[in-house]
Amino acid sequence: MLRSPRPAEEAHSRSGAAVTAEGLGVRGPRGWAFRDISVAAEPGALIAITGPSGSGRTCLLLALTGRMRVAAGHAEVGGHRLPRQMTAVRRSTGLGPVPGVTDLEPALTVAEHLRERALLTRRFGGSLRGLFRPRSARAAESRARIEDALQRAGLDVDALPKGARTAVRDLERLEVLRLSVALALIGAPRLLAVDDTDLKLSPADRAHAWSMLRGIAEGGTTVLAVCSEPPPDAVVLSTSTHDRPRTDDPAHAREEREEQKEREEAGDAPASGPATQRPAPAACASEAASAPRGADGAGGQRDVENDEQGNEQGDGRHDAREHEGGAFDAIAEAGRA
């Protein structure tokens, strides 16, 4: 009779998930959370998602783990294509700390979190035959899974103030990160996703955090981490608006006109047109010709140039606000789903 692999054997036998994407985008009720993201990463890679706050970093992380539906482009994670095989991608990926999605309960202890996750993994992540194994065998497997996950996450439970009975509220920021990663690793995912990796960490703790994630990646599990400063050996994905298509791109302009038409039909946009619409070159030229000139004959032209610069800055701020709103709306919509 074939026996099921033990957690340690399973960790060595399962390979990481390759991640590829082309033109990936997620759109919320108020616009694009991110768009035109492309990447190709091998199994066991350390992938860093960077970009300013509100630029869609968390949305990209949730989309690549099958927890947020993409609106443009396509991706493939571990041989499963998005968005068609979102369920299969969710089963093969694990979420570490993601604010608003996998928050820990401050009042519960470390042991309670670990025991709960092991029970959920055994109930919903294992085979049906495993539920009918003797209780002692199931308990031994759960302990082995927990020990393996803690070792890979680098969390020494005995070194905590009250050991396994330490409440989450009493943990340091790095310890909370390690615990969240360990909880995700109990399910033996092929891809581990971590949000806000280096948030509120000292330089020393940040180095420890990246060392932990690098070790997990070297062990075969692909790591996808949102951060502000990526390590030099990571595959970097940027959601920065500077990497977006230019507004003079015909395809991009056509999409903008279609989006504006939809908003006008829905009554969500003013009749004067999109906020990002700029005067035509001919109009700018006529304004420059009719503008009053100064003593040097260039005063009117300088005024027109200043107006154009002001319009561009205002349009940039509008695009940033629309982009940030789209990201937050997309995360809220995923949470409701």
mmCIF file of C-alpha atoms in Angstrom:
data_model
loop_
_atom_site.group_PDB
_atom_site.id
_atom_site.type_symbol
_atom_site.label_atom_id
_atom_site.label_comp_id
_atom_site.label_asym_id
_atom_site.label_seq_id
_atom_site.Cartn_x
_atom_site.Cartn_y
_atom_site.Cartn_z
ATOM 1 C CA MET A 1 0.000 0.000 0.000
ATOM 2 C CA LEU A 2 1.312 3.431 -0.959
ATOM 3 C CA ARG A 3 1.798 5.807 1.921
ATOM 4 C CA SER A 4 1.331 9.538 1.679
ATOM 5 C CA PRO A 5 4.558 11.588 1.724
ATOM 6 C CA ARG A 6 5.642 13.072 5.013
ATOM 7 C CA PRO A 7 5.901 16.880 5.243
ATOM 8 C CA ALA A 8 9.701 16.893 4.944
ATOM 9 C CA GLU A 9 9.579 14.576 1.929
ATOM 10 C CA GLU A 10 6.778 16.636 0.420
ATOM 11 C CA ALA A 11 8.776 19.837 0.794
ATOM 12 C CA HIS A 12 11.706 18.320 -1.104
ATOM 13 C CA SER A 13 9.567 16.578 -3.752
ATOM 14 C CA ARG A 14 7.401 19.571 -4.685
ATOM 15 C CA SER A 15 9.035 22.108 -6.945
ATOM 16 C CA GLY A 16 8.287 25.801 -7.038
ATOM 17 C CA ALA A 17 5.923 27.412 -9.499
ATOM 18 C CA ALA A 18 7.169 29.187 -12.596
ATOM 19 C CA VAL A 19 5.523 32.586 -13.084
ATOM 20 C CA THR A 20 4.928 34.210 -16.471
ATOM 21 C CA ALA A 21 2.720 37.162 -17.382
ATOM 22 C CA GLU A 22 2.173 39.334 -20.408
ATOM 23 C CA GLY A 23 0.202 42.588 -20.485
ATOM 24 C CA LEU A 24 -1.445 41.757 -17.158
ATOM 25 C CA GLY A 25 -3.901 44.277 -15.747
ATOM 26 C CA VAL A 26 -6.578 44.572 -13.045
ATOM 27 C CA ARG A 27 -9.326 47.145 -13.277
ATOM 28 C CA GLY A 28 -11.499 48.433 -10.451
ATOM 29 C CA PRO A 29 -14.705 50.513 -10.465
ATOM 30 C CA ARG A 30 -12.705 53.741 -10.692
ATOM 31 C CA GLY A 31 -10.021 52.722 -13.146
ATOM 32 C CA TRP A 32 -7.000 50.503 -13.563
ATOM 33 C CA ALA A 33 -5.283 49.229 -10.426
ATOM 34 C CA PHE A 34 -2.315 48.255 -12.607
ATOM 35 C CA ARG A 35 -1.771 47.342 -16.240
ATOM 36 C CA ASP A 36 0.775 46.105 -18.792
ATOM 37 C CA ILE A 37 2.749 43.952 -16.351
ATOM 38 C CA SER A 38 5.012 41.319 -17.909
ATOM 39 C CA VAL A 39 7.382 38.894 -16.210
ATOM 40 C CA ALA A 40 9.106 35.544 -16.684
ATOM 41 C CA ALA A 41 10.480 33.838 -13.558
ATOM 42 C CA GLU A 42 11.762 30.308 -13.066
ATOM 43 C CA PRO A 43 10.585 27.967 -10.280
ATOM 44 C CA GLY A 44 12.218 28.856 -6.971
ATOM 45 C CA ALA A 45 12.765 32.490 -7.960
ATOM 46 C CA LEU A 46 12.651 35.427 -5.560
ATOM 47 C CA ILE A 47 10.274 37.954 -7.143
ATOM 48 C CA ALA A 48 9.993 41.478 -5.720
ATOM 49 C CA ILE A 49 7.028 43.747 -6.490
ATOM 50 C CA THR A 50 7.927 47.411 -6.138
ATOM 51 C CA GLY A 51 6.199 50.727 -6.709
ATOM 52 C CA PRO A 52 4.748 53.656 -4.783
ATOM 53 C CA SER A 53 1.981 53.108 -2.261
ATOM 54 C CA GLY A 54 -1.400 52.809 -3.953
ATOM 55 C CA SER A 55 0.067 51.781 -7.315
ATOM 56 C CA GLY A 56 -1.505 48.316 -7.288
ATOM 57 C CA ARG A 57 1.264 46.233 -5.688
ATOM 58 C CA THR A 58 -1.108 44.228 -3.476
ATOM 59 C CA CYS A 59 -3.549 43.835 -6.370
ATOM 60 C CA LEU A 60 -0.757 42.350 -8.490
ATOM 61 C CA LEU A 61 0.204 39.970 -5.680
ATOM 62 C CA LEU A 62 -3.419 38.824 -5.274
ATOM 63 C CA ALA A 63 -3.878 38.485 -9.035
ATOM 64 C CA LEU A 64 -0.806 36.261 -9.429
ATOM 65 C CA THR A 65 -2.059 34.012 -6.607
ATOM 66 C CA GLY A 66 -5.510 33.562 -8.163
ATOM 67 C CA ARG A 67 -7.350 35.721 -5.642
ATOM 68 C CA MET A 68 -8.202 38.664 -7.911
ATOM 69 C CA ARG A 69 -9.532 38.382 -11.449
ATOM 70 C CA VAL A 70 -7.440 40.035 -14.149
ATOM 71 C CA ALA A 71 -9.108 42.280 -16.719
ATOM 72 C CA ALA A 72 -6.355 42.377 -19.340
ATOM 73 C CA GLY A 73 -3.532 40.156 -20.518
ATOM 74 C CA HIS A 74 -2.820 36.680 -19.212
ATOM 75 C CA ALA A 75 -0.520 34.899 -16.768
ATOM 76 C CA GLU A 76 0.559 31.372 -15.939
ATOM 77 C CA VAL A 77 1.519 30.194 -12.447
ATOM 78 C CA GLY A 78 2.822 26.667 -12.006
ATOM 79 C CA GLY A 79 1.372 25.596 -15.350
ATOM 80 C CA HIS A 80 -2.097 26.980 -14.517
ATOM 81 C CA ARG A 81 -3.342 29.777 -16.736
ATOM 82 C CA LEU A 82 -5.003 32.897 -15.391
ATOM 83 C CA PRO A 83 -7.786 33.886 -15.321
ATOM 84 C CA ARG A 84 -9.283 30.535 -16.433
ATOM 85 C CA GLN A 85 -7.705 28.370 -13.699
ATOM 86 C CA MET A 86 -7.892 30.644 -10.674
ATOM 87 C CA THR A 87 -8.981 27.812 -8.358
ATOM 88 C CA ALA A 88 -5.977 25.670 -9.263
ATOM 89 C CA VAL A 89 -3.641 28.639 -8.733
ATOM 90 C CA ARG A 90 -5.153 29.339 -5.304
ATOM 91 C CA ARG A 91 -4.612 25.737 -4.249
ATOM 92 C CA SER A 92 -0.937 25.785 -5.227
ATOM 93 C CA THR A 93 -0.105 29.164 -3.644
ATOM 94 C CA GLY A 94 -0.010 30.368 -0.059
ATOM 95 C CA LEU A 95 -0.529 33.829 1.402
ATOM 96 C CA GLY A 96 1.778 35.072 4.111
ATOM 97 C CA PRO A 97 1.045 38.461 5.688
ATOM 98 C CA VAL A 98 -1.414 40.452 3.543
ATOM 99 C CA PRO A 99 -3.134 43.294 5.460
ATOM 100 C CA GLY A 100 -6.905 43.005 5.311
ATOM 101 C CA VAL A 101 -6.762 39.443 3.988
ATOM 102 C CA THR A 102 -4.698 37.229 6.325
ATOM 103 C CA ASP A 103 -4.486 39.333 9.471
ATOM 104 C CA LEU A 104 -3.584 37.431 12.633
ATOM 105 C CA GLU A 105 -5.797 37.557 15.713
ATOM 106 C CA PRO A 106 -3.885 39.610 18.329
ATOM 107 C CA ALA A 107 -5.493 37.817 21.292
ATOM 108 C CA LEU A 108 -4.615 34.300 20.126
ATOM 109 C CA THR A 109 -1.301 32.684 20.991
ATOM 110 C CA VAL A 110 1.341 31.398 18.606
ATOM 111 C CA ALA A 111 0.408 27.797 19.422
ATOM 112 C CA GLU A 112 -3.291 28.447 18.742
ATOM 113 C CA HIS A 113 -2.551 29.953 15.341
ATOM 114 C CA LEU A 114 -0.301 27.047 14.379
ATOM 115 C CA ARG A 115 -2.734 24.407 15.590
ATOM 116 C CA GLU A 116 -5.663 26.036 13.809
ATOM 117 C CA ARG A 117 -3.783 26.264 10.511
ATOM 118 C CA ALA A 118 -2.646 22.645 10.725
ATOM 119 C CA LEU A 119 -6.241 21.515 11.321
ATOM 120 C CA LEU A 120 -7.540 23.580 8.385
ATOM 121 C CA THR A 121 -4.806 22.278 6.115
ATOM 122 C CA ARG A 122 -5.533 18.681 7.082
ATOM 123 C CA ARG A 123 -9.286 19.162 6.621
ATOM 124 C CA PHE A 124 -9.341 21.121 3.364
ATOM 125 C CA GLY A 125 -5.873 20.679 1.893
ATOM 126 C CA GLY A 126 -5.354 16.943 2.267
ATOM 127 C CA SER A 127 -6.935 13.903 0.688
ATOM 128 C CA LEU A 128 -10.227 12.441 1.860
ATOM 129 C CA ARG A 129 -8.472 9.206 2.805
ATOM 130 C CA GLY A 130 -6.269 11.096 5.249
ATOM 131 C CA LEU A 131 -9.293 12.043 7.353
ATOM 132 C CA PHE A 132 -9.844 8.357 8.226
ATOM 133 C CA ARG A 133 -6.312 7.752 9.474
ATOM 134 C CA PRO A 134 -5.810 7.091 13.207
ATOM 135 C CA ARG A 135 -5.837 10.174 15.382
ATOM 136 C CA SER A 136 -2.275 9.582 16.555
ATOM 137 C CA ALA A 137 -1.035 9.470 12.954
ATOM 138 C CA ARG A 138 -2.863 12.689 12.079
ATOM 139 C CA ALA A 139 -1.468 14.440 15.145
ATOM 140 C CA ALA A 140 2.070 13.308 14.339
ATOM 141 C CA GLU A 141 1.749 14.600 10.780
ATOM 142 C CA SER A 142 0.468 17.968 12.005
ATOM 143 C CA ARG A 143 3.389 18.303 14.409
ATOM 144 C CA ALA A 144 5.829 17.457 11.639
ATOM 145 C CA ARG A 145 4.262 20.052 9.335
ATOM 146 C CA ILE A 146 4.432 22.727 12.027
ATOM 147 C CA GLU A 147 8.050 21.979 12.919
ATOM 148 C CA ASP A 148 9.120 22.044 9.276
ATOM 149 C CA ALA A 149 7.309 25.352 8.654
ATOM 150 C CA LEU A 150 8.793 26.984 11.762
ATOM 151 C CA GLN A 151 12.277 25.882 10.781
ATOM 152 C CA ARG A 152 11.964 27.278 7.251
ATOM 153 C CA ALA A 153 10.522 30.560 8.586
ATOM 154 C CA GLY A 154 13.282 30.833 11.196
ATOM 155 C CA LEU A 155 10.890 31.274 14.128
ATOM 156 C CA ASP A 156 12.275 29.932 17.414
ATOM 157 C CA VAL A 157 9.158 29.488 19.541
ATOM 158 C CA ASP A 158 11.153 28.668 22.691
ATOM 159 C CA ALA A 159 12.884 32.069 22.478
ATOM 160 C CA LEU A 160 9.596 33.988 22.655
ATOM 161 C CA PRO A 161 8.665 35.715 25.947
ATOM 162 C CA LYS A 162 6.107 33.045 26.895
ATOM 163 C CA GLY A 163 7.098 30.381 24.413
ATOM 164 C CA ALA A 164 4.236 28.976 22.358
ATOM 165 C CA ARG A 165 1.767 30.670 24.742
ATOM 166 C CA THR A 166 2.922 34.145 23.630
ATOM 167 C CA ALA A 167 0.051 36.217 22.243
ATOM 168 C CA VAL A 168 0.451 37.752 18.805
ATOM 169 C CA ARG A 169 0.065 41.237 20.276
ATOM 170 C CA ASP A 170 3.303 40.678 22.224
ATOM 171 C CA LEU A 171 5.407 39.741 19.183
ATOM 172 C CA GLU A 172 7.883 41.995 17.442
ATOM 173 C CA ARG A 173 7.287 42.999 13.828
ATOM 174 C CA LEU A 174 9.853 40.501 12.470
ATOM 175 C CA GLU A 175 8.407 37.718 14.631
ATOM 176 C CA VAL A 176 4.918 38.422 13.279
ATOM 177 C CA LEU A 177 6.321 38.208 9.749
ATOM 178 C CA ARG A 178 7.995 34.873 10.504
ATOM 179 C CA LEU A 179 4.820 33.491 12.078
ATOM 180 C CA SER A 180 2.686 34.513 9.097
ATOM 181 C CA VAL A 181 5.163 32.913 6.706
ATOM 182 C CA ALA A 182 5.239 29.729 8.795
ATOM 183 C CA LEU A 183 1.438 29.522 8.734
ATOM 184 C CA ALA A 184 1.481 29.751 4.933
ATOM 185 C CA LEU A 185 4.227 27.120 4.643
ATOM 186 C CA ILE A 186 2.208 24.563 6.630
ATOM 187 C CA GLY A 187 0.188 23.983 3.467
ATOM 188 C CA ALA A 188 3.376 23.291 1.435
ATOM 189 C CA PRO A 189 2.607 25.858 -1.300
ATOM 190 C CA ARG A 190 4.533 26.001 -4.557
ATOM 191 C CA LEU A 191 4.468 29.809 -4.373
ATOM 192 C CA LEU A 192 4.596 31.937 -1.219
ATOM 193 C CA ALA A 193 3.194 35.496 -1.394
ATOM 194 C CA VAL A 194 4.200 38.136 1.170
ATOM 195 C CA ASP A 195 2.886 41.710 1.308
ATOM 196 C CA ASP A 196 4.693 44.677 2.915
ATOM 197 C CA THR A 197 7.840 42.627 3.461
ATOM 198 C CA ASP A 198 10.069 45.425 4.710
ATOM 199 C CA LEU A 199 7.418 47.671 6.255
ATOM 200 C CA LYS A 200 8.412 49.063 9.686
ATOM 201 C CA LEU A 201 11.571 46.947 9.830
ATOM 202 C CA SER A 202 14.970 48.188 10.920
ATOM 203 C CA PRO A 203 17.861 47.663 8.475
ATOM 204 C CA ALA A 204 19.023 44.638 10.491
ATOM 205 C CA ASP A 205 15.536 43.086 10.639
ATOM 206 C CA ARG A 206 15.089 43.797 6.946
ATOM 207 C CA ALA A 207 18.237 41.843 6.178
ATOM 208 C CA HIS A 208 16.950 38.946 8.320
ATOM 209 C CA ALA A 209 13.604 39.002 6.521
ATOM 210 C CA TRP A 210 15.195 38.813 3.078
ATOM 211 C CA SER A 211 17.550 36.098 4.276
ATOM 212 C CA MET A 212 14.524 34.061 5.377
ATOM 213 C CA LEU A 213 12.705 34.520 2.054
ATOM 214 C CA ARG A 214 15.870 33.817 0.095
ATOM 215 C CA GLY A 215 16.317 30.558 2.011
ATOM 216 C CA ILE A 216 12.727 29.552 1.237
ATOM 217 C CA ALA A 217 13.301 30.264 -2.453
ATOM 218 C CA GLU A 218 16.535 28.280 -2.454
ATOM 219 C CA GLY A 219 14.580 25.389 -0.944
ATOM 220 C CA GLY A 220 12.435 25.269 -4.102
ATOM 221 C CA THR A 221 9.417 27.424 -3.221
ATOM 222 C CA THR A 222 8.872 30.462 -5.437
ATOM 223 C CA VAL A 223 8.585 33.656 -3.367
ATOM 224 C CA LEU A 224 6.548 36.711 -4.417
ATOM 225 C CA ALA A 225 7.150 39.670 -2.093
ATOM 226 C CA VAL A 226 5.888 43.264 -2.084
ATOM 227 C CA CYS A 227 8.559 45.667 -0.851
ATOM 228 C CA SER A 228 9.903 49.197 -1.084
ATOM 229 C CA GLU A 229 13.552 48.262 -1.672
ATOM 230 C CA PRO A 230 14.143 44.990 -3.558
ATOM 231 C CA PRO A 231 17.303 42.957 -2.991
ATOM 232 C CA PRO A 232 19.805 42.895 -5.861
ATOM 233 C CA ASP A 233 19.277 39.186 -6.603
ATOM 234 C CA ALA A 234 15.482 39.435 -7.046
ATOM 235 C CA VAL A 235 13.376 39.465 -10.191
ATOM 236 C CA VAL A 236 11.805 42.936 -9.990
ATOM 237 C CA LEU A 237 8.238 43.805 -11.022
ATOM 238 C CA SER A 238 7.326 47.500 -10.944
ATOM 239 C CA THR A 239 3.805 48.926 -10.768
ATOM 240 C CA SER A 240 5.049 52.494 -11.050
ATOM 241 C CA THR A 241 2.993 54.791 -13.276
ATOM 242 C CA HIS A 242 6.214 55.813 -15.064
ATOM 243 C CA ASP A 243 6.175 52.391 -16.728
ATOM 244 C CA ARG A 244 2.694 52.933 -18.194
ATOM 245 C CA PRO A 245 2.101 53.438 -21.934
ATOM 246 C CA ARG A 246 2.417 57.022 -23.182
ATOM 247 C CA THR A 247 -0.826 58.944 -23.642
ATOM 248 C CA ASP A 248 0.067 59.489 -27.309
ATOM 249 C CA ASP A 249 0.018 55.728 -27.948
ATOM 250 C CA PRO A 250 -2.904 55.145 -30.405
ATOM 251 C CA ALA A 251 -4.044 51.935 -28.684
ATOM 252 C CA HIS A 252 -3.913 53.575 -25.250
ATOM 253 C CA ALA A 253 -5.770 56.643 -26.522
ATOM 254 C CA ARG A 254 -8.465 54.443 -28.042
ATOM 255 C CA GLU A 255 -8.918 52.627 -24.718
ATOM 256 C CA GLU A 256 -9.161 55.941 -22.896
ATOM 257 C CA ARG A 257 -11.878 57.149 -25.307
ATOM 258 C CA GLU A 258 -13.843 53.927 -24.847
ATOM 259 C CA GLU A 259 -13.557 54.175 -21.049
ATOM 260 C CA GLN A 260 -14.668 57.807 -21.135
ATOM 261 C CA LYS A 261 -17.646 56.900 -23.315
ATOM 262 C CA GLU A 262 -18.671 54.195 -20.848
ATOM 263 C CA ARG A 263 -18.417 56.631 -17.942
ATOM 264 C CA GLU A 264 -20.506 59.247 -19.783
ATOM 265 C CA GLU A 265 -23.178 56.676 -20.616
ATOM 266 C CA ALA A 266 -23.263 55.640 -16.949
ATOM 267 C CA GLY A 267 -23.501 59.276 -15.869
ATOM 268 C CA ASP A 268 -20.241 59.126 -13.890
ATOM 269 C CA ALA A 269 -18.309 61.701 -15.932
ATOM 270 C CA PRO A 270 -19.009 65.387 -16.746
ATOM 271 C CA ALA A 271 -20.136 66.223 -20.265
ATOM 272 C CA SER A 272 -17.033 68.353 -20.841
ATOM 273 C CA GLY A 273 -14.939 65.226 -21.541
ATOM 274 C CA PRO A 274 -12.154 63.347 -19.773
ATOM 275 C CA ALA A 275 -9.942 65.154 -17.315
ATOM 276 C CA THR A 276 -6.841 63.956 -19.150
ATOM 277 C CA GLN A 277 -7.870 65.515 -22.496
ATOM 278 C CA ARG A 278 -5.281 68.044 -23.710
ATOM 279 C CA PRO A 279 -5.738 70.885 -26.209
ATOM 280 C CA ALA A 280 -4.923 70.015 -29.798
ATOM 281 C CA PRO A 281 -1.610 71.367 -31.190
ATOM 282 C CA ALA A 282 -3.483 73.686 -33.552
ATOM 283 C CA ALA A 283 -5.397 75.208 -30.653
ATOM 284 C CA CYS A 284 -2.182 75.772 -28.753
ATOM 285 C CA ALA A 285 -0.678 77.480 -31.788
ATOM 286 C CA SER A 286 -3.644 79.782 -32.248
ATOM 287 C CA GLU A 287 -3.571 80.738 -28.568
ATOM 288 C CA ALA A 288 0.129 81.522 -28.845
ATOM 289 C CA ALA A 289 -0.429 83.703 -31.918
ATOM 290 C CA SER A 290 -3.226 85.732 -30.333
ATOM 291 C CA ALA A 291 -1.639 86.106 -26.903
ATOM 292 C CA PRO A 292 -0.253 89.571 -25.950
ATOM 293 C CA ARG A 293 3.516 89.760 -26.278
ATOM 294 C CA GLY A 294 5.886 91.546 -23.974
ATOM 295 C CA ALA A 295 8.713 93.903 -24.831
ATOM 296 C CA ASP A 296 10.920 91.044 -26.001
ATOM 297 C CA GLY A 297 8.137 89.531 -28.150
ATOM 298 C CA ALA A 298 8.100 86.233 -26.175
ATOM 299 C CA GLY A 299 5.961 86.980 -23.141
ATOM 300 C CA GLY A 300 2.791 85.434 -24.588
ATOM 301 C CA GLN A 301 4.646 82.298 -25.641
ATOM 302 C CA ARG A 302 6.037 81.870 -22.113
ATOM 303 C CA ASP A 303 2.506 82.190 -20.689
ATOM 304 C CA VAL A 304 1.252 79.447 -23.005
ATOM 305 C CA GLU A 305 4.177 77.200 -22.046
ATOM 306 C CA ASN A 306 3.455 77.774 -18.355
ATOM 307 C CA ASP A 307 -0.228 76.927 -18.932
ATOM 308 C CA GLU A 308 0.747 73.710 -20.721
ATOM 309 C CA GLN A 309 3.077 72.721 -17.876
ATOM 310 C CA GLY A 310 0.334 73.391 -15.341
ATOM 311 C CA ASN A 311 -2.134 71.294 -17.330
ATOM 312 C CA GLU A 312 0.346 68.397 -17.533
ATOM 313 C CA GLN A 313 1.007 68.526 -13.783
ATOM 314 C CA GLY A 314 -2.707 68.616 -13.045
ATOM 315 C CA ASP A 315 -3.335 65.703 -15.404
ATOM 316 C CA GLY A 316 -0.586 63.710 -13.725
ATOM 317 C CA ARG A 317 -2.127 64.259 -10.316
ATOM 318 C CA HIS A 318 -5.534 63.211 -11.688
ATOM 319 C CA ASP A 319 -4.073 60.036 -13.216
ATOM 320 C CA ALA A 320 -2.351 59.170 -9.922
ATOM 321 C CA ARG A 321 -5.535 59.676 -7.928
ATOM 322 C CA GLU A 322 -7.556 57.613 -10.416
ATOM 323 C CA HIS A 323 -4.914 54.880 -10.359
ATOM 324 C CA GLU A 324 -4.771 54.751 -6.552
ATOM 325 C CA GLY A 325 -8.560 54.684 -6.299
ATOM 326 C CA GLY A 326 -8.699 51.805 -8.765
ATOM 327 C CA ALA A 327 -6.226 49.803 -6.707
ATOM 328 C CA PHE A 328 -8.098 50.286 -3.442
ATOM 329 C CA ASP A 329 -11.462 49.530 -5.075
ATOM 330 C CA ALA A 330 -10.077 46.337 -6.618
ATOM 331 C CA ILE A 331 -8.773 45.113 -3.226
ATOM 332 C CA ALA A 332 -12.118 45.893 -1.561
ATOM 333 C CA GLU A 333 -13.979 44.071 -4.322
ATOM 334 C CA ALA A 334 -11.732 41.017 -3.898
ATOM 335 C CA GLY A 335 -12.366 41.034 -0.144
ATOM 336 C CA ARG A 336 -16.124 41.064 -0.670
ATOM 337 C CA ALA A 337 -15.826 38.162 -3.107
#
